Short mmCIF file of C-alpha atoms in Angstrom, two decimals:
data_model
loop_
_atom_site.label_atom_id
_atom_site.label_comp_id
_atom_site.label_asym_id
_atom_site.label_seq_id
_atom_site.Cartn_x
_atom_site.Cartn_y
_atom_site.Cartn_z
CA MET A 82 0.00 0.00 0.00
CA GLY A 83 2.86 2.34 0.73
CA ARG A 84 4.17 2.61 -2.81
CA GLY A 85 0.74 3.57 -4.14
CA ALA A 86 0.54 6.33 -1.55
CA ASP A 87 4.04 7.59 -2.40
CA ARG A 88 3.11 7.93 -6.06
CA VAL A 89 0.19 10.13 -5.07
CA THR A 90 2.47 12.63 -3.39
CA GLU A 91 4.25 13.03 -6.70
CA LEU A 92 0.96 13.49 -8.56
CA GLY A 93 -0.26 16.04 -6.06
CA MET A 94 2.93 18.06 -6.41
CA GLN A 95 3.59 17.82 -10.13
CA GLY A 96 0.31 17.42 -11.99
CA ASN A 97 -3.14 15.94 -12.26
CA PRO A 98 -4.20 12.35 -12.83
CA GLU A 99 -6.53 11.80 -15.75
CA ALA A 100 -9.10 10.19 -13.45
CA VAL A 101 -9.89 10.62 -9.77
CA VAL A 102 -11.99 8.05 -7.92
CA ILE A 103 -13.38 9.38 -4.64
CA GLY A 104 -14.16 6.59 -2.21
CA ALA A 105 -12.17 3.38 -1.75
CA GLY A 106 -14.94 0.88 -1.14
CA PRO A 107 -15.80 -1.96 -3.55
CA ALA A 108 -17.44 0.33 -6.15
CA GLY A 109 -14.56 2.81 -6.16
CA LEU A 110 -11.83 0.18 -6.31
CA MET A 111 -13.62 -1.60 -9.16
CA ALA A 112 -13.91 1.67 -11.10
CA ALA A 113 -10.19 2.26 -10.50
CA GLU A 114 -9.36 -1.23 -11.73
CA ILE A 115 -11.23 -0.67 -15.00
CA LEU A 116 -9.63 2.74 -15.51
CA GLY A 117 -6.18 1.31 -14.77
CA ARG A 118 -6.73 -1.52 -17.25
CA ALA A 119 -7.60 1.08 -19.88
CA GLY A 120 -4.24 2.78 -19.33
CA VAL A 121 -5.75 5.83 -17.64
CA SER A 122 -3.64 7.44 -14.89
CA THR A 123 -5.90 7.06 -11.88
CA LEU A 124 -5.87 8.36 -8.32
CA VAL A 125 -8.11 6.87 -5.62
CA VAL A 126 -8.89 9.24 -2.75
CA GLU A 127 -10.21 8.03 0.61
CA ALA A 128 -11.20 10.16 3.61
CA LYS A 129 -10.50 7.40 6.13
CA PRO A 130 -7.03 6.19 7.18
CA SER A 131 -7.25 2.97 5.14
CA LEU A 132 -8.96 1.49 2.09
CA GLY A 133 -11.90 -0.89 1.99
CA ARG A 134 -12.99 -0.44 5.60
CA LYS A 135 -16.62 -1.44 5.08
CA LEU A 136 -15.54 -4.41 2.96
CA LEU A 137 -13.32 -5.58 5.82
CA MET A 138 -16.16 -5.14 8.30
CA ALA A 139 -18.48 -7.20 6.09
CA GLY A 140 -15.86 -9.93 5.98
CA LYS A 141 -15.77 -10.29 9.75
CA SER A 142 -18.82 -12.54 9.64
CA GLY A 143 -17.87 -14.15 6.33
CA LEU A 144 -17.46 -12.20 3.10
CA ASN A 145 -20.61 -12.91 1.09
CA LEU A 146 -19.48 -12.00 -2.43
CA THR A 147 -22.61 -12.78 -4.40
CA LYS A 148 -25.63 -15.09 -4.69
CA ASP A 149 -25.41 -17.93 -7.18
CA ASP A 150 -28.86 -17.36 -8.68
CA PRO A 151 -30.10 -17.43 -12.28
CA VAL A 152 -30.20 -13.96 -13.81
CA GLU A 153 -33.91 -13.18 -13.49
CA PRO A 154 -34.37 -14.19 -9.82
CA PHE A 155 -31.14 -12.37 -9.04
CA LEU A 156 -32.38 -9.15 -10.67
CA ALA A 157 -35.73 -9.44 -8.88
CA ALA A 158 -33.96 -8.90 -5.55
CA TYR A 159 -33.29 -5.28 -6.59
CA GLY A 160 -36.98 -4.43 -6.85
CA ASP A 161 -37.85 -1.39 -8.95
CA ALA A 162 -34.16 -0.52 -9.37
CA ALA A 163 -33.70 -3.64 -11.51
CA ASP A 164 -35.09 -1.68 -14.46
CA TRP A 165 -32.12 0.68 -14.65
CA LEU A 166 -29.47 -1.48 -12.96
CA GLY A 167 -30.36 -4.50 -15.09
CA PRO A 168 -27.80 -3.91 -17.88
CA MET A 169 -25.01 -3.44 -15.33
CA LEU A 170 -25.94 -6.57 -13.36
CA ARG A 171 -26.27 -8.64 -16.51
CA ASP A 172 -22.82 -7.44 -17.55
CA PHE A 173 -21.26 -8.23 -14.18
CA GLY A 174 -23.46 -10.60 -12.23
CA PRO A 175 -22.88 -13.65 -10.02
CA ASP A 176 -20.82 -15.62 -12.56
CA GLN A 177 -18.58 -12.68 -13.37
CA VAL A 178 -18.07 -11.78 -9.70
CA GLN A 179 -16.92 -15.32 -9.01
CA GLN A 180 -14.52 -15.30 -11.97
CA TRP A 181 -13.13 -11.96 -10.83
CA ALA A 182 -12.55 -13.20 -7.26
CA ARG A 183 -10.86 -16.38 -8.50
CA GLY A 184 -8.65 -14.17 -10.64
CA LEU A 185 -7.48 -12.58 -7.40
CA GLY A 186 -6.42 -16.00 -6.14
CA GLN A 187 -9.49 -16.62 -3.99
CA SER A 188 -10.90 -20.13 -3.75
CA LEU A 189 -14.70 -19.95 -3.39
CA PHE A 190 -17.50 -22.14 -2.14
CA THR A 191 -21.27 -21.91 -2.44
CA GLY A 192 -23.39 -22.54 0.65
CA SER A 193 -26.68 -24.39 0.79
CA THR A 194 -28.61 -21.14 0.30
CA GLY A 195 -26.63 -20.19 -2.82
CA ARG A 196 -24.48 -17.60 -1.09
CA VAL A 197 -20.91 -17.48 -2.37
CA PHE A 198 -17.95 -16.98 -0.02
CA PRO A 199 -14.15 -17.13 -0.23
CA GLU A 200 -12.89 -20.26 1.47
CA ALA A 201 -10.84 -17.95 3.70
CA MET A 202 -14.18 -16.31 4.66
CA LYS A 203 -12.38 -13.06 5.50
CA ALA A 204 -12.12 -10.01 3.21
CA SER A 205 -8.49 -9.18 4.00
CA PRO A 206 -6.82 -11.70 1.62
CA LEU A 207 -9.00 -10.53 -1.26
CA LEU A 208 -8.38 -6.86 -0.48
CA ARG A 209 -4.62 -7.36 -0.31
CA ALA A 210 -4.61 -9.13 -3.68
CA TRP A 211 -6.85 -6.44 -5.15
CA LEU A 212 -4.62 -3.59 -4.03
CA ALA A 213 -1.59 -5.39 -5.40
CA ARG A 214 -3.38 -5.70 -8.74
CA LEU A 215 -4.25 -1.99 -8.73
CA GLU A 216 -0.68 -1.07 -7.95
CA GLY A 217 0.46 -3.21 -10.86
CA LEU A 218 -1.95 -1.30 -13.10
CA GLY A 219 -0.38 1.99 -12.06
CA VAL A 220 -3.31 3.08 -9.85
CA SER A 221 -2.31 5.38 -6.98
CA TRP A 222 -4.18 6.23 -3.82
CA ARG A 223 -4.18 8.61 -0.92
CA THR A 224 -5.90 8.31 2.46
CA ARG A 225 -7.10 11.01 4.86
CA TRP A 226 -8.09 13.21 1.92
CA ARG A 227 -11.65 14.47 2.31
CA TRP A 228 -13.45 15.81 -0.75
CA THR A 229 -14.87 19.29 -0.17
CA GLY A 230 -16.66 19.79 -3.49
CA TRP A 231 -16.01 21.72 -6.67
CA GLY A 232 -14.11 24.99 -6.76
CA ASP A 233 -11.35 26.81 -8.64
CA GLY A 234 -12.21 24.76 -11.70
CA GLY A 235 -11.49 21.43 -10.04
CA LEU A 236 -11.99 19.09 -7.11
CA GLY A 237 -11.15 20.43 -3.67
CA PHE A 238 -9.71 18.26 -0.90
CA ASP A 239 -8.77 18.73 2.71
CA THR A 240 -5.52 16.80 3.14
CA PRO A 241 -3.03 16.36 6.01
CA ALA A 242 -0.80 18.81 4.13
CA GLY A 243 -3.56 21.38 3.70
CA PRO A 244 -6.14 22.20 0.99
CA LEU A 245 -5.44 20.84 -2.48
CA CYS A 246 -7.19 21.12 -5.85
CA LEU A 247 -7.06 18.51 -8.62
CA ARG A 248 -8.37 18.92 -12.16
CA PRO A 249 -8.88 15.44 -13.62
CA ARG A 250 -10.56 14.79 -16.93
CA VAL A 251 -13.08 12.44 -15.30
CA THR A 252 -14.22 11.77 -11.77
CA VAL A 253 -15.93 8.72 -10.31
CA LEU A 254 -17.82 9.30 -7.07
CA ALA A 255 -18.19 6.15 -4.96
CA LEU A 256 -18.89 7.65 -1.56
CA GLY A 257 -21.28 5.08 -0.12
CA GLY A 258 -24.67 5.56 1.46
CA ALA A 259 -25.56 7.16 4.78
CA SER A 260 -25.03 4.33 7.25
CA TRP A 261 -21.88 3.22 9.06
CA ALA A 262 -20.47 6.73 9.37
CA ARG A 263 -17.47 5.45 11.32
CA LEU A 264 -16.45 3.42 8.26
CA GLY A 265 -16.82 6.37 5.90
CA SER A 266 -20.42 6.10 4.67
CA ASP A 267 -21.89 9.22 6.26
CA GLY A 268 -23.86 10.71 3.34
CA ALA A 269 -22.13 14.08 3.81
CA TRP A 270 -21.62 14.27 0.05
CA ALA A 271 -25.35 14.78 -0.53
CA GLY A 272 -25.17 18.50 0.19
CA LEU A 273 -22.29 18.97 -2.27
CA LEU A 274 -24.29 17.33 -5.06
CA ALA A 275 -27.51 19.12 -4.19
CA GLU A 276 -25.69 22.45 -4.57
CA GLN A 277 -24.96 21.45 -8.17
CA GLY A 278 -28.61 20.70 -8.91
CA VAL A 279 -28.31 16.91 -8.69
CA GLU A 280 -31.63 15.22 -7.90
CA LEU A 281 -31.44 13.15 -4.71
CA ALA A 282 -33.90 10.82 -3.00
CA PRO A 283 -33.95 11.12 0.81
CA PHE A 284 -31.85 8.56 2.65
CA ALA A 285 -33.68 5.81 4.52
CA PRO A 286 -32.46 2.76 6.45
CA SER A 287 -32.33 -0.58 4.65
CA ASN A 288 -31.34 -4.04 5.88
CA VAL A 289 -31.94 -2.94 9.43
CA GLY A 290 -33.41 -4.44 12.57
CA LEU A 291 -36.65 -3.60 14.36
CA LEU A 292 -37.19 -1.94 17.72
CA VAL A 293 -39.39 -4.09 19.97
CA GLU A 294 -40.35 -3.27 23.54
CA TRP A 295 -40.27 -6.76 25.04
CA SER A 296 -42.03 -7.74 28.24
CA PRO A 297 -39.67 -8.67 31.11
CA VAL A 298 -40.20 -12.42 30.60
CA MET A 299 -38.48 -12.19 27.18
CA ARG A 300 -35.12 -11.36 28.76
CA ALA A 301 -34.40 -15.06 29.02
CA ARG A 302 -34.59 -15.28 25.22
CA PHE A 303 -32.19 -12.43 24.38
CA GLY A 304 -29.60 -13.68 21.92
CA ALA A 305 -31.72 -16.63 20.84
CA PRO A 306 -32.23 -17.26 17.11
CA ILE A 307 -35.69 -17.75 15.61
CA LYS A 308 -35.42 -20.55 13.06
CA GLY A 309 -37.75 -22.37 10.70
CA VAL A 310 -40.19 -19.47 10.24
CA ARG A 311 -41.36 -17.14 7.48
CA PHE A 312 -41.72 -13.39 7.91
CA ASP A 313 -44.32 -11.43 5.88
CA ALA A 314 -44.94 -7.71 5.41
CA GLY A 315 -46.70 -5.73 2.68
CA GLY A 316 -46.69 -8.55 0.14
CA LEU A 317 -43.03 -9.42 0.75
CA SER A 318 -42.02 -12.77 2.28
CA SER A 319 -38.74 -14.06 3.63
CA ARG A 320 -37.73 -17.41 5.08
CA GLY A 321 -34.69 -16.99 7.25
CA GLU A 322 -33.43 -16.49 10.75
CA ALA A 323 -33.79 -13.55 13.08
CA VAL A 324 -32.31 -13.00 16.52
CA ILE A 325 -34.09 -11.70 19.59
CA SER A 326 -32.02 -8.93 21.17
CA SER A 327 -32.57 -6.61 24.09
CA ARG A 328 -33.63 -3.90 21.63
CA GLY A 329 -35.74 -5.94 19.27
CA LEU A 330 -35.28 -8.22 16.28
CA GLU A 331 -32.52 -8.38 13.71
CA GLY A 332 -31.20 -10.76 11.08
CA GLY A 333 -31.24 -11.82 7.46
CA GLY A 334 -34.75 -13.20 7.68
CA LEU A 335 -36.10 -9.70 8.30
CA TYR A 336 -33.88 -7.57 6.10
CA PRO A 337 -35.61 -8.28 2.75
CA LEU A 338 -38.81 -6.86 4.23
CA THR A 339 -37.31 -3.45 5.05
CA PRO A 340 -38.99 -1.60 2.14
CA ALA A 341 -42.43 -2.73 3.31
CA LEU A 342 -41.72 -2.17 7.00
CA ARG A 343 -40.35 1.28 6.24
CA SER A 344 -43.68 2.19 4.65
CA GLY A 345 -45.59 1.04 7.74
CA ALA A 346 -46.78 -2.39 6.62
CA PRO A 347 -47.61 -4.72 9.53
CA LEU A 348 -45.25 -7.61 10.21
CA THR A 349 -46.40 -11.19 10.78
CA VAL A 350 -44.50 -14.41 11.25
CA ASP A 351 -45.60 -17.86 10.13
CA LEU A 352 -44.28 -20.11 12.90
CA LEU A 353 -45.10 -23.26 10.92
CA PRO A 354 -44.47 -22.45 7.25
CA ASP A 355 -44.30 -26.11 6.20
CA LEU A 356 -47.76 -26.93 7.56
CA THR A 357 -51.13 -25.79 6.27
CA VAL A 358 -53.67 -24.08 8.51
CA GLU A 359 -55.85 -27.19 8.23
CA THR A 360 -53.03 -29.47 9.38
CA VAL A 361 -52.22 -27.22 12.33
CA ALA A 362 -55.90 -27.01 13.30
CA GLU A 363 -56.27 -30.80 13.10
CA ARG A 364 -53.33 -31.33 15.45
CA LEU A 365 -54.58 -28.69 17.87
CA GLY A 366 -58.01 -30.33 17.87
CA ARG A 367 -56.68 -33.58 19.27
CA PRO A 368 -57.84 -34.35 22.83
CA ARG A 369 -55.65 -32.65 25.42
CA ARG A 370 -57.46 -33.85 28.55
CA LYS A 371 -55.87 -32.09 31.55
CA THR A 372 -52.90 -30.70 29.59
CA SER A 373 -52.70 -26.91 29.50
CA LEU A 374 -53.17 -25.25 26.15
CA SER A 375 -49.55 -24.04 26.09
CA ASN A 376 -48.24 -27.55 26.80
CA HIS A 377 -50.63 -28.91 24.18
CA LEU A 378 -49.03 -26.49 21.69
CA ARG A 379 -45.56 -27.67 22.54
CA LYS A 380 -46.41 -31.35 22.27
CA THR A 381 -48.59 -31.38 19.17
CA LEU A 382 -46.65 -28.85 17.10
CA LYS A 383 -43.17 -29.36 18.56
CA LEU A 384 -42.68 -25.64 19.17
CA GLU A 385 -39.34 -25.06 20.86
CA PRO A 386 -38.99 -22.43 23.65
CA VAL A 387 -38.18 -19.50 21.33
CA ARG A 388 -41.23 -19.90 19.13
CA MET A 389 -43.39 -20.58 22.19
CA ALA A 390 -42.07 -17.38 23.74
CA LEU A 391 -43.19 -15.42 20.67
CA VAL A 392 -46.63 -16.99 20.86
CA MET A 393 -47.02 -16.02 24.49
CA GLU A 394 -45.58 -12.52 23.89
CA PHE A 395 -47.87 -11.59 21.03
CA SER A 396 -50.96 -13.81 21.35
CA ARG A 397 -52.12 -13.92 24.95
CA PRO A 398 -54.76 -14.89 25.82
CA LEU A 399 -54.53 -17.85 23.46
CA PRO A 400 -57.66 -18.52 21.39
CA GLU A 401 -59.42 -21.72 22.47
CA SER A 402 -60.70 -22.55 18.99
CA PRO A 403 -58.22 -24.85 17.15
CA GLN A 404 -59.01 -23.15 13.83
CA THR A 405 -58.55 -19.62 15.22
CA LEU A 406 -55.37 -20.57 17.06
CA ALA A 407 -53.99 -22.30 13.95
CA GLN A 408 -54.61 -19.15 11.91
CA ARG A 409 -52.90 -17.09 14.61
CA LEU A 410 -49.80 -19.31 14.57
CA LYS A 411 -49.62 -18.98 10.80
CA GLU A 412 -49.97 -15.18 10.94
CA LEU A 413 -48.64 -14.13 14.34
CA PRO A 414 -48.50 -10.31 14.50
CA ILE A 415 -45.17 -8.85 15.64
CA HIS A 416 -45.81 -5.54 17.37
CA HIS A 417 -42.81 -3.24 17.08
CA ALA A 418 -41.76 0.40 17.39
CA GLY A 419 -40.32 0.78 13.90
CA LEU A 420 -36.92 0.46 12.29
CA ARG A 421 -33.61 0.99 14.07
CA PRO A 422 -31.75 4.28 13.40
CA MET A 423 -30.11 4.74 10.01
CA ASP A 424 -26.55 4.55 11.30
CA GLU A 425 -27.34 1.05 12.58
CA ALA A 426 -28.49 -0.07 9.14
CA ILE A 427 -26.33 -2.30 6.98
CA SER A 428 -27.20 -0.15 3.96
CA THR A 429 -29.46 2.71 2.92
CA ALA A 430 -32.02 3.48 0.28
CA GLY A 431 -32.02 6.91 -1.31
CA GLY A 432 -29.24 8.92 -2.89
CA VAL A 433 -28.58 9.94 -6.49
CA THR A 434 -31.69 9.16 -8.52
CA ALA A 435 -31.76 7.39 -11.86
CA ALA A 436 -33.17 10.59 -13.40
CA ALA A 437 -30.02 12.49 -12.36
CA LEU A 438 -27.82 10.11 -14.36
CA ASP A 439 -27.46 9.10 -17.97
CA ALA A 440 -27.15 5.48 -19.11
CA ASP A 441 -23.41 5.59 -18.32
CA LEU A 442 -24.03 6.66 -14.69
CA MET A 443 -22.74 10.15 -15.52
CA LEU A 444 -24.32 13.09 -13.70
CA ARG A 445 -26.41 15.15 -16.10
CA ALA A 446 -25.61 18.24 -14.01
CA GLN A 447 -21.84 17.56 -14.03
CA PRO A 448 -20.53 16.12 -17.31
CA GLY A 449 -17.50 13.91 -16.77
CA VAL A 450 -18.56 12.98 -13.22
CA TYR A 451 -19.85 9.45 -12.67
CA CYS A 452 -21.49 7.84 -9.64
CA ALA A 453 -21.40 4.24 -8.44
CA GLY A 454 -22.18 1.96 -5.53
CA GLU A 455 -24.44 2.68 -2.58
CA MET A 456 -24.61 6.41 -3.21
CA LEU A 457 -27.05 5.55 -6.00
CA ASP A 458 -30.75 5.27 -5.17
CA TRP A 459 -31.18 1.50 -5.03
CA GLU A 460 -31.43 -1.12 -2.32
CA ALA A 461 -31.19 -4.88 -2.15
CA PRO A 462 -31.19 -7.44 0.65
CA THR A 463 -28.08 -8.91 2.18
CA GLY A 464 -26.93 -12.21 0.76
CA GLY A 465 -24.45 -11.03 -1.87
CA TYR A 466 -26.73 -8.63 -3.69
CA LEU A 467 -25.29 -5.48 -2.12
CA LEU A 468 -21.68 -6.27 -2.94
CA THR A 469 -22.48 -7.44 -6.47
CA GLY A 470 -24.43 -4.23 -7.09
CA CYS A 471 -21.49 -2.12 -5.93
CA LEU A 472 -19.00 -4.01 -8.08
CA ALA A 473 -21.27 -3.94 -11.14
CA THR A 474 -21.99 -0.20 -10.96
CA GLY A 475 -18.33 0.59 -10.22
CA ARG A 476 -17.29 -1.39 -13.28
CA TRP A 477 -19.94 0.32 -15.43
CA ALA A 478 -18.94 3.82 -14.32
CA GLY A 479 -15.23 3.08 -14.68
CA ARG A 480 -15.68 1.77 -18.19
CA ALA A 481 -17.73 4.80 -19.25
CA ALA A 482 -15.19 7.18 -17.69
CA ALA A 483 -12.33 5.43 -19.49
CA ALA A 484 -14.20 5.64 -22.79
CA ARG A 485 -14.73 9.37 -22.27
CA ILE A 486 -11.00 9.84 -21.67
CA LYS A 487 -10.10 7.96 -24.82
CA GLY A 488 -12.51 10.04 -26.85
CA ALA A 489 -11.82 13.40 -25.20
CA GLY A 490 -9.47 16.15 -26.25
CA ASP A 491 -6.71 17.66 -24.18
CA GLN A 492 -8.90 19.94 -22.10
CA PRO A 493 -9.72 18.86 -18.51
CA ILE A 494 -13.40 18.07 -17.85
#
């Protein structure tokens, strides 16, 4: 990493790179790779002390690179944004992400749910190999440089050595969303773009947990996973796990429902998704003699303590009718106090709108300036979709920026 940083000092003192990439997350590094491959002198600028901080954080629990899905189901995970992101994701989707990672020396495996991981699980080996590749392509970088906007005919930066202005021919902005401020994604760039007339959608939390005010008896269940259920909200469904925490519920089983929950749709959980209402009612209708109704539930439906705790938390008093109780178990309402704060979200919706960009991801209000990654107005669930979207849009923006350089004259843009 040191040699790349040393080369930047030279660039800052003696001239301007042809391309500047602002933001050293997955989208920015991918844009830099494409620019470097095209022979464009490229500088990556990062406000934090090191590169790829959010990527490294994601890798702490296993770096989920992508989801090994067919194209159409994969695109469907992006919701309405699939219309304009579709060409980028078709160009660099799950197969291409896996080929790219293997090209960086990473052995991969696909889990039972289709999620793809490096065998090392961590992000650090991939990031080291990636930075070595960028250095070999002549890409330079500088950390602790914070972009301050446009001025004096170029890009302004606050640097450890003082203010500095660069005048590249093209710029790629890959500044992240508005969550995880401590890792660099603070959304502070929104004001700089708004001043230039760029249309922005308001930021909103995505892939985030719920706030639930539990009764005292639920304390014994804090940290326990809820397994074998299906969550439903506003027409969206998700089978997956969630964890009961002191503040509420969180986990991959809930995250795909964030768009519906954000709009106020009620949340229900099907505690027995593999059984029909009729089957559940039939089992509940069996004679229970002197057994309590709660014990009858446990015995006939094999509900473990966590699911039983949810039943008692959200459905007391229990209906006596087997049919009514069966329906309740299949659509148990989860009463909550809304989404967790945005800075606790894994990602955000909102940002630069599709209308503010052309088909190359170039800002209509700032020719020669491209945007990529989570600063764009799209959202997708966890499970490899977020990282693939960042890589695909970074590649798309980098390729368009390189093409503009090759077709441009000698005047800076």
